[in-house]
Coordinates of C-alpha atoms in Angstrom, one line a residue:
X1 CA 23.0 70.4 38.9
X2 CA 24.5 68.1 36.2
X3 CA 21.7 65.4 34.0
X4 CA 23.5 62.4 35.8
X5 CA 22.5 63.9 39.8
X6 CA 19.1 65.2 38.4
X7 CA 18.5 61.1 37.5
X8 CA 19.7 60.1 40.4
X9 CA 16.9 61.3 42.7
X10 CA 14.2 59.0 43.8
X11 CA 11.3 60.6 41.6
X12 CA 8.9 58.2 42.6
X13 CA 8.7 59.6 46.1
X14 CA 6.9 62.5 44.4
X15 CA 4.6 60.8 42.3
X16 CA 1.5 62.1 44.1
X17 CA 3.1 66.0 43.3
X18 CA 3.2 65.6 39.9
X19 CA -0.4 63.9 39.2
X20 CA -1.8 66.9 41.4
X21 CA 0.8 69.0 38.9
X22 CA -0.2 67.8 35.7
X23 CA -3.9 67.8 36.3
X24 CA -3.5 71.5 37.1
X25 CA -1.4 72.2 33.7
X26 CA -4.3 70.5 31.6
X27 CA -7.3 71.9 33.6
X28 CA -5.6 75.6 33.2
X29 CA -4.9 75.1 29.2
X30 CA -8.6 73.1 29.0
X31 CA -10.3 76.1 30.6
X32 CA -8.3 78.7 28.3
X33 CA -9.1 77.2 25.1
X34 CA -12.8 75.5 26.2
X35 CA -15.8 77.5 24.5
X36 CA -17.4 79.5 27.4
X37 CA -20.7 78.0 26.7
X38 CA -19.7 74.7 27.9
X39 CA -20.3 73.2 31.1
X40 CA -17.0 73.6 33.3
X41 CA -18.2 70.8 35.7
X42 CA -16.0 68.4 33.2
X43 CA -13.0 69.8 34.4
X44 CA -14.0 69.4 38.0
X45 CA -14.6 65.6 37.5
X46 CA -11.1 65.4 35.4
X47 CA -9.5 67.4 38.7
X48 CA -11.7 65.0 41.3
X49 CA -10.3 62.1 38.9
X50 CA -6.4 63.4 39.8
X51 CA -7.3 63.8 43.5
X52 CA -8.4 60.3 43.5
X53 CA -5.1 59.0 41.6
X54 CA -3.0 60.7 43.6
X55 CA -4.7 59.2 46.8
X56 CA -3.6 55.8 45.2
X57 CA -0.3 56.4 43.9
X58 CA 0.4 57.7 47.5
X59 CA -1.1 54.8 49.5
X60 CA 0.7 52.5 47.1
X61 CA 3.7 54.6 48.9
X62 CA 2.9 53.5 52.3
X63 CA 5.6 51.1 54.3
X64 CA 8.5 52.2 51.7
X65 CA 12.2 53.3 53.6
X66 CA 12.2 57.3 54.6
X67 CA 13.5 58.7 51.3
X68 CA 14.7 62.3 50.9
X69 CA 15.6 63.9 47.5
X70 CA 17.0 67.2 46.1
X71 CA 19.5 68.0 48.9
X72 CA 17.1 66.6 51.3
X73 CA 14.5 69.6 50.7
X74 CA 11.5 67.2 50.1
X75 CA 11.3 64.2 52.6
X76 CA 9.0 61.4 52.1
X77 CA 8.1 59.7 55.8
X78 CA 5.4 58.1 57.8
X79 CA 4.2 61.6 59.1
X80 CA 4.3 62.9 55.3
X81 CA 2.3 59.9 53.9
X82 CA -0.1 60.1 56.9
X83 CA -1.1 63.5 56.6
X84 CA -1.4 63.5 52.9
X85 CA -4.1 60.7 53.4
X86 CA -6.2 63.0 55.0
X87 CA -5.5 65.8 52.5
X88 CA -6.4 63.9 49.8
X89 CA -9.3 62.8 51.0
X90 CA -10.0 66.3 52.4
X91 CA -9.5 67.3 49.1
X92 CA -11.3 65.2 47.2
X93 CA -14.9 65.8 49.0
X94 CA -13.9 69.0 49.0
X95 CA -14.1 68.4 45.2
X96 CA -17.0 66.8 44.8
X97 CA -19.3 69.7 46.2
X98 CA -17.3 72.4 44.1
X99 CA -18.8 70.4 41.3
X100 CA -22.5 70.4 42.5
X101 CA -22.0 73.8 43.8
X102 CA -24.5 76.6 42.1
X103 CA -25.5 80.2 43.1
X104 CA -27.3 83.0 41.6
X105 CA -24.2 85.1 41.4
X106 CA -22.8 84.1 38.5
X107 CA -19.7 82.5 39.5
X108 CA -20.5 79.4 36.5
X109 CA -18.1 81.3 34.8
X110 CA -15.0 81.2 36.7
X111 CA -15.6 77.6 38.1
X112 CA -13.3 76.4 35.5
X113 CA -10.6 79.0 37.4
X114 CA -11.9 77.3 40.9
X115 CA -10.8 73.8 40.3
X116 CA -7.1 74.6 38.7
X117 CA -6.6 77.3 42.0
X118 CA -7.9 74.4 44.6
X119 CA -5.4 72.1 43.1
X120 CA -2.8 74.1 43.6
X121 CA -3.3 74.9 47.2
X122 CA -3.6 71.5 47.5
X123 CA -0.4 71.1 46.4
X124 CA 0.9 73.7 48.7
X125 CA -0.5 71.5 51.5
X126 CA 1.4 68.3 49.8
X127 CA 4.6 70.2 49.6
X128 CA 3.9 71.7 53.2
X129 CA 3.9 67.7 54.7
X130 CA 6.9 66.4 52.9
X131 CA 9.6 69.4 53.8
X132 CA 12.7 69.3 54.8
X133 CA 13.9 72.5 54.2
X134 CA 13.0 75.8 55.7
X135 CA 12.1 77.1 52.1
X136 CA 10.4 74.4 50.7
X137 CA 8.4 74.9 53.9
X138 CA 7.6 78.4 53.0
X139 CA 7.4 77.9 49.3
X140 CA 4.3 75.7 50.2
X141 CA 2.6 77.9 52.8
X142 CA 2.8 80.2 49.8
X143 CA 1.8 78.0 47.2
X144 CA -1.6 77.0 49.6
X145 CA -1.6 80.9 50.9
X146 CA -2.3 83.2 47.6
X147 CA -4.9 80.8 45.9
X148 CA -6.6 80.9 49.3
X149 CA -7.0 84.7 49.2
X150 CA -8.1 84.5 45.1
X151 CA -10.8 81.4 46.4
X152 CA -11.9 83.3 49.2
X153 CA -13.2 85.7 46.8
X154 CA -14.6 84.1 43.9
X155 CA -17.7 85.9 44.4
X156 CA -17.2 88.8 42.3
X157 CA -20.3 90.3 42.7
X158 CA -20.6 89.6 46.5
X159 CA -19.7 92.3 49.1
X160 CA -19.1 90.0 51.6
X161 CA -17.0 87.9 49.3
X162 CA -14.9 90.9 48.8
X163 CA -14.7 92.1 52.2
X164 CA -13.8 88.4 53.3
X165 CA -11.0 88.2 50.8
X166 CA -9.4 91.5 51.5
X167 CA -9.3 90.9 55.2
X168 CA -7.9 87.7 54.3
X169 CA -5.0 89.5 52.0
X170 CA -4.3 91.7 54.7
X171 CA -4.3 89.0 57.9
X172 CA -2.4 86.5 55.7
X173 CA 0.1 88.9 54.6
X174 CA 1.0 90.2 58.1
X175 CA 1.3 86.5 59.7
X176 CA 3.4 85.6 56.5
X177 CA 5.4 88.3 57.4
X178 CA 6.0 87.4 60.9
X179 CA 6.4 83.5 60.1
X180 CA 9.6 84.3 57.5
X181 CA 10.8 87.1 60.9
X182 CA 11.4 84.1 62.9
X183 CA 12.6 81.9 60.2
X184 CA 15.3 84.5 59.6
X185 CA 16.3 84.6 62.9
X186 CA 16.9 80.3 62.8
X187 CA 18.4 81.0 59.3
X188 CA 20.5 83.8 61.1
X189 CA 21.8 81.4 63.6
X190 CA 21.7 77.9 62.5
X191 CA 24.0 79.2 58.9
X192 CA 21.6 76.3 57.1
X193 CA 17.9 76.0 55.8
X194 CA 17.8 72.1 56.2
X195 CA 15.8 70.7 59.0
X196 CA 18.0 68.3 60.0
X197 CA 21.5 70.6 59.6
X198 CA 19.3 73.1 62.1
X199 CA 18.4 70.5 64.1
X200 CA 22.1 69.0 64.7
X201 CA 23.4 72.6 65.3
X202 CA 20.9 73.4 67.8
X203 CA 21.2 71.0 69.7
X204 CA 24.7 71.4 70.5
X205 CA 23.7 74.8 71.4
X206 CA 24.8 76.6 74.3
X207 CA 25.2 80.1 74.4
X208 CA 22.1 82.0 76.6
X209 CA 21.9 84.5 73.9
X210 CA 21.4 82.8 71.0
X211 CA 18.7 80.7 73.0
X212 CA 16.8 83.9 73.8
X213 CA 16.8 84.9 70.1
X214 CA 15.2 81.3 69.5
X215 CA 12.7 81.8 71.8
X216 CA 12.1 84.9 70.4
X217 CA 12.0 83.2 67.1
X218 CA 9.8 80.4 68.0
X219 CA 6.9 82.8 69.3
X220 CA 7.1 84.8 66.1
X221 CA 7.3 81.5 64.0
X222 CA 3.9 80.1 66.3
X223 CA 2.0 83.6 65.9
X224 CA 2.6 84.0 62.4
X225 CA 1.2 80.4 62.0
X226 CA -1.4 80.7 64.6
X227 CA -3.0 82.9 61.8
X228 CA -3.5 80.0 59.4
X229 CA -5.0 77.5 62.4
X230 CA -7.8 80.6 63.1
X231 CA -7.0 80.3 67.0
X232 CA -7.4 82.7 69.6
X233 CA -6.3 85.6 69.4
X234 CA -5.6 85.6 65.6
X235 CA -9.1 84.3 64.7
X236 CA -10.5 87.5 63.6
X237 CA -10.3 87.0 59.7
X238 CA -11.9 83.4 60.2
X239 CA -15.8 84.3 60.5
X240 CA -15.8 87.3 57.6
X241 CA -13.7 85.0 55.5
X242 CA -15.8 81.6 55.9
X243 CA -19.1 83.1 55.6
X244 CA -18.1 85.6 52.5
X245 CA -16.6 82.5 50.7
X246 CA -18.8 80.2 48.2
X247 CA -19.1 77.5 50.6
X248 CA -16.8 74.5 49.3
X249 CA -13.9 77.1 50.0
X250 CA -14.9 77.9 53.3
X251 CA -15.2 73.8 53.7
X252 CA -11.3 73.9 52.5
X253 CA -10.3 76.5 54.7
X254 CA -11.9 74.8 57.8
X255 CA -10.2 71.1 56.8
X256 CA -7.5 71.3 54.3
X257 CA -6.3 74.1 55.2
X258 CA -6.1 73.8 59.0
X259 CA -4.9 70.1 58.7
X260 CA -1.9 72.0 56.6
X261 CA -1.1 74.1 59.5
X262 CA -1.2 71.5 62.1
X263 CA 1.5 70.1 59.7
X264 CA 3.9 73.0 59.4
X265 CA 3.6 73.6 62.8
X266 CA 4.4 70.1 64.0
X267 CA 7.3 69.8 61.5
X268 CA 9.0 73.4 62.7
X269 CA 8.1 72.6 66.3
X270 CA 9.2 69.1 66.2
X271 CA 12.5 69.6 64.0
X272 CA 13.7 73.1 65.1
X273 CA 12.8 73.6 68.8
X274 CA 12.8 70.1 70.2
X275 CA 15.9 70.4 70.0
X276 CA 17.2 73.4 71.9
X277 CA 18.3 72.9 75.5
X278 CA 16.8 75.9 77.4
X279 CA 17.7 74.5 81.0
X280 CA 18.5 71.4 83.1
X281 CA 16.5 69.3 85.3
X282 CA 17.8 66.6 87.4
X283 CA 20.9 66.5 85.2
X284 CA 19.1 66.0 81.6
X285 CA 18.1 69.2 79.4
X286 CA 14.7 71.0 78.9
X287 CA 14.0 71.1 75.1
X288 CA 12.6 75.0 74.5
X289 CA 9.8 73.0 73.4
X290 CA 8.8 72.2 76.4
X291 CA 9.9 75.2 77.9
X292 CA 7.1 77.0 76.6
X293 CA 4.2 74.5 76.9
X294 CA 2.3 77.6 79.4
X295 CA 2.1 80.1 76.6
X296 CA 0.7 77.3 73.9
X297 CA -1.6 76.2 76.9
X298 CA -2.6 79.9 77.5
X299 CA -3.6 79.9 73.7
X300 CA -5.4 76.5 73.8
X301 CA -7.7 77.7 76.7
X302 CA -8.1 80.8 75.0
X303 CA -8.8 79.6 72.1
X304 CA -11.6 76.8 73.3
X305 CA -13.1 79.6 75.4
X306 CA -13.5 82.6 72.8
X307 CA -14.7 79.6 69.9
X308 CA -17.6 78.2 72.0
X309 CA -18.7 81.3 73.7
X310 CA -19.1 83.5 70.8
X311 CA -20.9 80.4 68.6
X312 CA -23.6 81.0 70.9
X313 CA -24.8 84.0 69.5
X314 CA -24.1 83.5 65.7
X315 CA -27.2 83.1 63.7
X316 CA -25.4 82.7 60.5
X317 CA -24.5 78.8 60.3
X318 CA -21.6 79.7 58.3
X319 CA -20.2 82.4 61.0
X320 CA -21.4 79.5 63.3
X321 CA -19.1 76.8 61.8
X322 CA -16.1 79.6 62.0
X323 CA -16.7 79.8 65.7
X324 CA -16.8 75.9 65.9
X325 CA -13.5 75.5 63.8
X326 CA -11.6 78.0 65.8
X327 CA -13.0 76.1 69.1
X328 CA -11.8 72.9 67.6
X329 CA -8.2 74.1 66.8
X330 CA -7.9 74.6 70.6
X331 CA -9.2 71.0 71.6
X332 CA -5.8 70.4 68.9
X333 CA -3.7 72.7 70.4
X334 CA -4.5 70.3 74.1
X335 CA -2.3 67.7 72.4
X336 CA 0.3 69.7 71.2
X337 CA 0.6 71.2 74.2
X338 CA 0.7 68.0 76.1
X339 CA 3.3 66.4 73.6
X340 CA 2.4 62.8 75.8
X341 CA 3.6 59.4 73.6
X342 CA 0.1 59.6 72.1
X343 CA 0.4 63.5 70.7
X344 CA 1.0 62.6 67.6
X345 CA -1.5 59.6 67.1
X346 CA -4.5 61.8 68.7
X347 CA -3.6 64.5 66.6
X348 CA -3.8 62.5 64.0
X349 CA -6.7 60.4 64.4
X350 CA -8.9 64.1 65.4
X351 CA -7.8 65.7 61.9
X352 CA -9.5 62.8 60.8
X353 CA -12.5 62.8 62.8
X354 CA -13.1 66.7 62.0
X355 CA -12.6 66.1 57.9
X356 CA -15.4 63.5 58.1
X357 CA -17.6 65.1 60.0
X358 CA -16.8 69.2 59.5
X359 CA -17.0 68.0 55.2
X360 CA -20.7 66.1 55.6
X361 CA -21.7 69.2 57.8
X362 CA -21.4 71.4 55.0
X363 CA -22.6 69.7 52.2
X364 CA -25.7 69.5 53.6
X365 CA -25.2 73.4 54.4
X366 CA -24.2 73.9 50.8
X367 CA -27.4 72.3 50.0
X368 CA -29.6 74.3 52.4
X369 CA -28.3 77.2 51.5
X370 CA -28.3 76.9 47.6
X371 CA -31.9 75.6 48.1
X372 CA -33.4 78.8 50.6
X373 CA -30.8 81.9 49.4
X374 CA -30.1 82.5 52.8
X375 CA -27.5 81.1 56.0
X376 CA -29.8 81.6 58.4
X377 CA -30.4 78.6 61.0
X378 CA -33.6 79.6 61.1
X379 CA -34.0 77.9 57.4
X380 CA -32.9 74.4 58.8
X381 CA -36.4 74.6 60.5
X382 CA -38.8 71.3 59.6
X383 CA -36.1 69.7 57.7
X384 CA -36.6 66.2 59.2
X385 CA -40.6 66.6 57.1
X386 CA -38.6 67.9 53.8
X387 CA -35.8 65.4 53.8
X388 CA -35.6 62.9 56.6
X389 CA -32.0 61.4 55.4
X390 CA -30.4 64.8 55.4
X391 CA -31.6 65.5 59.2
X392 CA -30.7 62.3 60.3
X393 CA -27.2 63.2 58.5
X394 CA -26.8 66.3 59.5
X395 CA -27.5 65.5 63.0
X396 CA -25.1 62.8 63.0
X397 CA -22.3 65.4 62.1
X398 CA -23.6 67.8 64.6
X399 CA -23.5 65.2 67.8
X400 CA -19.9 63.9 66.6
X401 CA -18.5 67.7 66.8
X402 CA -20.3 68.1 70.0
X403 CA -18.3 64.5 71.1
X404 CA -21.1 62.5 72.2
X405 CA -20.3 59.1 72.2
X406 CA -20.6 56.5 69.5
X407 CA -19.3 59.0 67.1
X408 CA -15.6 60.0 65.5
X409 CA -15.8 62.9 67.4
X410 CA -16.0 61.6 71.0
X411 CA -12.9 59.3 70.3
X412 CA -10.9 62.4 69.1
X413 CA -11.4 64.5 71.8
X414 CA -11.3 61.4 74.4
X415 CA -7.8 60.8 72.9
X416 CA -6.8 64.5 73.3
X417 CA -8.0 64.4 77.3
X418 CA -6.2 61.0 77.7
X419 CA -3.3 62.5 76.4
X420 CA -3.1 65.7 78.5
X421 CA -3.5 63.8 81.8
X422 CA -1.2 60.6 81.0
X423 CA 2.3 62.9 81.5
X424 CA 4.3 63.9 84.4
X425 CA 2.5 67.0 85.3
X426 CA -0.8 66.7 83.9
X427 CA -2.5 69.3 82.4
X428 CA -5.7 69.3 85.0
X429 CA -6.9 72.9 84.2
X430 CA -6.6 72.6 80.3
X431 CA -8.6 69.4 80.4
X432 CA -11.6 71.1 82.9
X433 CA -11.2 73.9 80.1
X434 CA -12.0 71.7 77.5
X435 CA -14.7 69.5 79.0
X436 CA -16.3 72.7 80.1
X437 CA -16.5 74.7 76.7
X438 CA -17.7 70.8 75.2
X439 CA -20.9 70.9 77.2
X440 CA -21.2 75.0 76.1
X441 CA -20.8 74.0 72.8
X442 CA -24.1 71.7 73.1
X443 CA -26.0 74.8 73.3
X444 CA -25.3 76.0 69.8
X445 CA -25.0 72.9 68.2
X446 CA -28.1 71.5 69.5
X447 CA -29.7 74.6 68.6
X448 CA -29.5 73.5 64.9
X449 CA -30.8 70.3 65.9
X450 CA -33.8 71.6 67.6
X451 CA -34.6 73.3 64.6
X452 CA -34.8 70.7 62.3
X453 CA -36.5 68.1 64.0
X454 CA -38.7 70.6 66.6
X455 CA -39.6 73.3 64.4
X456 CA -42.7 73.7 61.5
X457 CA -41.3 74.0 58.2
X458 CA -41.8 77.3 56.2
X459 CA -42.0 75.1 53.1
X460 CA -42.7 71.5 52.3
X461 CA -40.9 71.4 48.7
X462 CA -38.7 68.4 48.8
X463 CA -34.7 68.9 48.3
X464 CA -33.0 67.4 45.5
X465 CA -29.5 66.0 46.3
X466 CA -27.2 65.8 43.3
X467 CA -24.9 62.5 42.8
X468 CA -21.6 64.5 44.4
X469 CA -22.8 66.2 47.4
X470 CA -24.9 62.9 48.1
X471 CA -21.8 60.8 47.6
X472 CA -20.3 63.4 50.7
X473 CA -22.6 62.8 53.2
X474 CA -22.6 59.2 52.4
X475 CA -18.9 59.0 53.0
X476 CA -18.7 61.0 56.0
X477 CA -21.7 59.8 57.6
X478 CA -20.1 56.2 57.2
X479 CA -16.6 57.4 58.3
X480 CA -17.9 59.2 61.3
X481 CA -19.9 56.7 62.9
X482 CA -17.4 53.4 62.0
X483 CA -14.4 55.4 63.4
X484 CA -16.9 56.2 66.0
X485 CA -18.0 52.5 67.2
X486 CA -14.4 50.6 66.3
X487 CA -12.0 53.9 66.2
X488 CA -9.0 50.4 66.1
X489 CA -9.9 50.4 62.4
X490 CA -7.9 53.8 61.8
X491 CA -5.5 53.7 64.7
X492 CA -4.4 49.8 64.0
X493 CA -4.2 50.9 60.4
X494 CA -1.8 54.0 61.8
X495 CA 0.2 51.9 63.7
X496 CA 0.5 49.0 61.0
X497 CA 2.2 51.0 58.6
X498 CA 3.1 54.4 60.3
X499 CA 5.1 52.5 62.9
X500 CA 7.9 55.4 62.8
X501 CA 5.2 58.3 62.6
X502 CA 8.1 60.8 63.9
X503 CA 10.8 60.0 61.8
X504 CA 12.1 63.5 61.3
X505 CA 15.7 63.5 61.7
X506 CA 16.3 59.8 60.0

């Protein structure tokens, strides 16, 4: 590749990329050559600094033409720009309580290693959203995959820590593994790595056994990935890994990292297998998509089912919060298995809803926690007496993932069950599934708030909330309730200037 071509890309498209780049390369040779008596916390306000740069260079992004550059590999679109809102801001809360974050374990000392490895997952994420390209694709699973597992177990000294990132090695190695089977097999047939070149051969496809190695393909492909969303029945890493973690990582493997898989999965489902005519009904082709919507709804169900029933008997709020995530990746998987008009706004608008509200839930359990020693809900008791704000907060959180309304939450999952019943053959027994494991999940949730507003307090010292963590809750306690009471703001907004959200194949 000559000078002349290299100048001819659209660089600008990337601008977000290389901010998120460059603040790694400085906070990596800052760290190296930074005498270890001083405070790392400087480099996670220079990284929180780049987050919040790259959140404007990318809005100032919005409403430009679909652009794609090197060989089409890296794609800049309304669903790219869209989901790297919400990673961003994801990432940037995320940020803000890896600054205030302190234990007893001595981790001070690699927090300068933290904020250089969270950036670069977060990159992986960025990468993941704008692919066009089978191996940029993968490239950025990796790139958000192997600082995960180093994250994960940051706490040296920890057992659990270590336990939580070897299973996490080990489950995200296999379901690599799988994912790049099934890619091969696309490779294998389609003779290209480009999205759209796959695309345009598939769909011209008709020979019965390629299709049933493309179905064999696209199951691999969803299991391996299934892994990185935590649902059933590849959620077993999820509650070892999120309660061994220090617990801003376990909040960026519950948002970040989850919102990231919804993205890979809807750019490979959406690019690769809508596509594929599998069989024909009254004259016009089945996608394989579609063709397969039972097994995803099998998963969905499963997943809502195993997620809220075995929350109920976790007494460690992190392990708690695991169970809730993996529940909340099958009210997700509902509107991808739907695939109505309004998938992809639903989708969209939920990923939202859960950053909010999942990231103000626990900053106030990083607080807790930091404060007591311990993740036991039995340490939420009397909080209303000891800090009346972070109750009210915390309950707040706690009734929007529970979808009560008024809240973020409720307009989410009321999108999602709109969704699943507004297509030809509604999806009646998914949405009773979901509605019932909703008013199971009440039970657990509501158990934390009967703690801290019905329970005596073992201690009456007050709680001291640093400017970071209280910036958080502030945030996310606005979000959730004003998306909550006029949910227009974010979908008019959506619609405004993501008025080609699936614009793949332009």
């Amino acid at each position: 590749m000559d000078l002349d071509t290299l100048l001819s890309f659209e660089w600008g498209t990337m601008t977000p990329e290389f901010i998120i780049l460059g603040i790694i390369a400085l906070l990596s040779v800052a760290d190296l050559f930074m005498p270890k008596h001083v405070d790392r916390k400087i480099l996670g306000w220079v990284g929180f600094a780049g987050v919040v740069l790259a959140l404007i260079s990318l809005v100032s992004l919005i409403g430009t033409e679909t652009t794609s550059i090197l060989y089409d590999t890296f794609r800049l679109d309304s669903f790219a720009i869209a989901f790297k809102l919400i990673l961003l801001l994801g990432a940037a809360l995320v940020m803000l309580l890896a600054i205030d974050y302190r234990t007893n374990e001595g981790l001070e000392e690699y927090k300068g290693e933290f904020f250089y490895l969270f950036l670069t997952a977060l990159l992986g994420t960025m990468f993941m959203a704008s692919s066009g390209d089978l191996i940029t694709l993968f490239v950025g699973l990796e790139l958000l995959s192997i600082p995960s597992y180093v994250l994960a177990g940051m706490r040296k000294r920890n057992l659990k820590s270590n336990e939580s990132a070897m299973k996490y090695v080990l489950n995200g190695g296999i379901s690599t593994a799988i994912t790049l089977f099934g890619m091969s097999y696309v490779y294998g047939i389609a003779g290209t790595t480009n999205l759209k070149g796959i695309a345009q051969v598939f769909g011209g496809l008709s020979d019965p056994q390629h299709i049933y190695i493309l179905g064999l393909a696209f199951f691999m492909i969803f299991v391996g990935l299934s892994f990185k969303l935590a649902s059933a029945p590849f959620h077993m890493w999820a509650p070892d890994v999120y309660e061994g973690a220090p617990t801003p990582v376990t909040a960026f493997l519950s948002v970040v990292s989850k919102t990231a898989g919804f993205v890979i999965i809807l750019r490979i489902l959406l690019s690769i297998f809508g596509y594929i005519p599998v069989a024909q009904e009254d004259g016009q082709p089945i996608p394989l998509l579609f063709a397969v919507q039972d097994y995803i709804a099998f998963l969905a169900g499963a997943t809502m089912i195993i997620g809220n029933v075995v929350a109920l008997r976790q007494r460690n709020i992190k392990r708690m919060f695991a169970y809730s995530s993996i529940a909340h990746a099958g009210y997700i998987l509902v509107a991808l298995t739907a695939m109505s008009f309004v998938t992809f706004d639903a989708i969209w608008f939920y990923m939202l809803a859960y950053v909010l509200m999942n990231l103000g839930a626990f900053a106030i359990i990083q607080l807790i926690t930091m404060k007591t020693g311990s993740e036991d809900i039995s340490h939420f008791a009397g909080l209303y007496r000891r800090s009346p704000l972070l109750a009210v907060g915390m309950g707040i959180f706690i009734l929007s993932l529970a979808g009560i309304p008024g809240t973020a939450g409720f307009i989410g999952k009321l999108n999602i069950f709109m969704g699943a019943l507004m297509v030809d053959q509604a999806h009646y027994v998914l949405v009773s599934i979901m509605i019932a494991t909703t008013v199971v999940s009440y039970f657990y949730y509501f158990g934390v708030m009967t703690q801290m507003f019905f329970r005596p307090a073992a201690s009456d010292e007050k709680i001291q909330l640093p400017a970071g963590t209280t910036a958080v809750i502030l945030i996310t306690v606005i979000g959730t309730i004003l998306f909550g009471v006029m949910p227009n703001l974010a979908i008019d907004f959506m619609h405004t200037n993501f008025n080609q959200f699936v614009d793949f194949m332009r």
